[in-house]
């Protein structure tokens, strides 16, 4: 069974802080994704990566960056957190067509 | 680019009745259509999917139908039970990623 692990379930950060959200998968998947989930808006893609050191912008990349130094780890970075980045963040990985999601990180920016 | 419209956004049915959620997609070349279920506080999980070479697929109480001409696909849940209460997402494959619908919150009333 593929496991996708997000390091934190809940985070509270202050406006202006630099925030790192970590995601690790254990099945050697090439593709990894970061989504944010907000009520009524579904799952919106922030960034994705199809290989080490490769990254592609999704639909809402503004205010975010990512890092993929190793195949198993995909990090989402909020350079300067703002209150409108309060959300649920979901990481996913895939090989072929099947996605496996992490449990999510609920981030609150105060 | 790909765009998926999902309806309704909320659905409330009596236990034992059927529920239907519909998605319309944009890319006529799309050939894979998954449905994900997200229970409260949990990660989205794949519950059923269909490929474009078939019109219907069933797995116990859930089924997915695909109409390629009209570019829509639907999730059908029969004999609904309390554990079916969740948010359901449809998706359409884009370039190296899935594009999700906005989600449907299904509530099963006892």
PDB file of N, CA, C and O in Angstrom, chain B residues 5-12 19-23 35 75 88 102-106:
ATOM      1  N   UNK B   5     -17.066  20.525 -14.406  1.00  0.00           N
ATOM      2  CA  UNK B   5     -18.189  21.082 -13.655  1.00  0.00           C
ATOM      3  C   UNK B   5     -18.916  19.944 -12.951  1.00  0.00           C
ATOM      4  O   UNK B   5     -19.315  18.977 -13.598  1.00  0.00           O
ATOM      5  N   UNK B   6     -19.113  20.102 -11.658  1.00  0.00           N
ATOM      6  CA  UNK B   6     -19.731  19.040 -10.857  1.00  0.00           C
ATOM      7  C   UNK B   6     -20.999  19.574 -10.210  1.00  0.00           C
ATOM      8  O   UNK B   6     -20.998  20.671  -9.625  1.00  0.00           O
ATOM      9  N   UNK B   7     -22.071  18.765 -10.247  1.00  0.00           N
ATOM     10  CA  UNK B   7     -23.355  19.160  -9.656  1.00  0.00           C
ATOM     11  C   UNK B   7     -24.052  17.947  -9.048  1.00  0.00           C
ATOM     12  O   UNK B   7     -23.934  16.841  -9.570  1.00  0.00           O
ATOM     13  N   UNK B   8     -24.801  18.154  -7.973  1.00  0.00           N
ATOM     14  CA  UNK B   8     -24.966  19.407  -7.238  1.00  0.00           C
ATOM     15  C   UNK B   8     -23.818  19.630  -6.266  1.00  0.00           C
ATOM     16  O   UNK B   8     -22.995  18.744  -6.060  1.00  0.00           O
ATOM     17  N   UNK B   9     -23.764  20.774  -5.631  1.00  0.00           N
ATOM     18  CA  UNK B   9     -22.721  21.025  -4.645  1.00  0.00           C
ATOM     19  C   UNK B   9     -23.073  20.386  -3.306  1.00  0.00           C
ATOM     20  O   UNK B   9     -22.175  20.023  -2.535  1.00  0.00           O
ATOM     21  N   UNK B  10     -24.363  20.279  -3.022  1.00  0.00           N
ATOM     22  CA  UNK B  10     -24.808  19.556  -1.830  1.00  0.00           C
ATOM     23  C   UNK B  10     -25.984  18.677  -2.217  1.00  0.00           C
ATOM     24  O   UNK B  10     -26.775  19.021  -3.112  1.00  0.00           O
ATOM     25  N   UNK B  11     -26.100  17.539  -1.537  1.00  0.00           N
ATOM     26  CA  UNK B  11     -27.165  16.582  -1.828  1.00  0.00           C
ATOM     27  C   UNK B  11     -27.536  15.891  -0.532  1.00  0.00           C
ATOM     28  O   UNK B  11     -26.663  15.389   0.185  1.00  0.00           O
ATOM     29  N   UNK B  12     -28.826  15.867  -0.255  1.00  0.00           N
ATOM     30  CA  UNK B  12     -29.307  15.237   0.960  1.00  0.00           C
ATOM     31  C   UNK B  12     -30.354  14.201   0.560  1.00  0.00           C
ATOM     32  O   UNK B  12     -31.315  14.527  -0.139  1.00  0.00           O
ATOM     33  N   UNK B  19     -28.574   8.100  -4.787  1.00  0.00           N
ATOM     34  CA  UNK B  19     -27.964   9.422  -4.989  1.00  0.00           C
ATOM     35  C   UNK B  19     -27.223   9.422  -6.320  1.00  0.00           C
ATOM     36  O   UNK B  19     -26.590   8.420  -6.676  1.00  0.00           O
ATOM     37  N   UNK B  20     -27.313  10.543  -7.024  1.00  0.00           N
ATOM     38  CA  UNK B  20     -26.626  10.678  -8.306  1.00  0.00           C
ATOM     39  C   UNK B  20     -25.881  12.006  -8.329  1.00  0.00           C
ATOM     40  O   UNK B  20     -26.457  13.053  -8.013  1.00  0.00           O
ATOM     41  N   UNK B  21     -24.627  11.953  -8.701  1.00  0.00           N
ATOM     42  CA  UNK B  21     -23.791  13.154  -8.839  1.00  0.00           C
ATOM     43  C   UNK B  21     -23.253  13.161 -10.263  1.00  0.00           C
ATOM     44  O   UNK B  21     -22.805  12.127 -10.772  1.00  0.00           O
ATOM     45  N   UNK B  22     -23.300  14.330 -10.883  1.00  0.00           N
ATOM     46  CA  UNK B  22     -22.945  14.414 -12.301  1.00  0.00           C
ATOM     47  C   UNK B  22     -21.781  15.374 -12.532  1.00  0.00           C
ATOM     48  O   UNK B  22     -21.690  16.424 -11.879  1.00  0.00           O
ATOM     49  N   UNK B  23     -20.915  15.003 -13.469  1.00  0.00           N
ATOM     50  CA  UNK B  23     -19.807  15.869 -13.858  1.00  0.00           C
ATOM     51  C   UNK B  23     -19.767  16.029 -15.368  1.00  0.00           C
ATOM     52  O   UNK B  23     -19.991  15.055 -16.098  1.00  0.00           O
ATOM     53  N   UNK B  35     -13.577   8.781  -9.494  1.00  0.00           N
ATOM     54  CA  UNK B  35     -14.353   9.404  -8.422  1.00  0.00           C
ATOM     55  C   UNK B  35     -13.647   9.159  -7.095  1.00  0.00           C
ATOM     56  O   UNK B  35     -13.230   8.033  -6.809  1.00  0.00           O
ATOM     57  N   UNK B  75     -21.862   9.527 -11.007  1.00  0.00           N
ATOM     58  CA  UNK B  75     -21.715   8.553  -9.921  1.00  0.00           C
ATOM     59  C   UNK B  75     -23.097   8.225  -9.391  1.00  0.00           C
ATOM     60  O   UNK B  75     -23.879   9.130  -9.090  1.00  0.00           O
ATOM     61  N   UNK B  88     -17.738  14.061  -2.292  1.00  0.00           N
ATOM     62  CA  UNK B  88     -17.331  13.287  -3.453  1.00  0.00           C
ATOM     63  C   UNK B  88     -16.773  14.223  -4.522  1.00  0.00           C
ATOM     64  O   UNK B  88     -17.360  15.280  -4.794  1.00  0.00           O
ATOM     65  N   UNK B 102     -15.669  20.561  -8.233  1.00  0.00           N
ATOM     66  CA  UNK B 102     -15.754  21.380  -7.026  1.00  0.00           C
ATOM     67  C   UNK B 102     -16.180  20.578  -5.805  1.00  0.00           C
ATOM     68  O   UNK B 102     -16.102  21.070  -4.675  1.00  0.00           O
ATOM     69  N   UNK B 103     -16.633  19.370  -6.004  1.00  0.00           N
ATOM     70  CA  UNK B 103     -17.038  18.527  -4.882  1.00  0.00           C
ATOM     71  C   UNK B 103     -18.534  18.579  -4.606  1.00  0.00           C
ATOM     72  O   UNK B 103     -19.190  19.605  -4.848  1.00  0.00           O
ATOM     73  N   UNK B 104     -19.071  17.458  -4.118  1.00  0.00           N
ATOM     74  CA  UNK B 104     -20.476  17.363  -3.712  1.00  0.00           C
ATOM     75  C   UNK B 104     -20.517  16.832  -2.290  1.00  0.00           C
ATOM     76  O   UNK B 104     -19.982  15.759  -2.013  1.00  0.00           O
ATOM     77  N   UNK B 105     -21.144  17.590  -1.410  1.00  0.00           N
ATOM     78  CA  UNK B 105     -21.305  17.118  -0.027  1.00  0.00           C
ATOM     79  C   UNK B 105     -22.603  16.316   0.039  1.00  0.00           C
ATOM     80  O   UNK B 105     -23.698  16.865  -0.091  1.00  0.00           O
ATOM     81  N   UNK B 106     -22.468  15.011   0.246  1.00  0.00           N
ATOM     82  CA  UNK B 106     -23.621  14.115   0.324  1.00  0.00           C
ATOM     83  C   UNK B 106     -23.935  13.827   1.789  1.00  0.00           C
ATOM     84  O   UNK B 106     -23.052  13.400   2.545  1.00  0.00           O
TER      85      UNK B 106
END
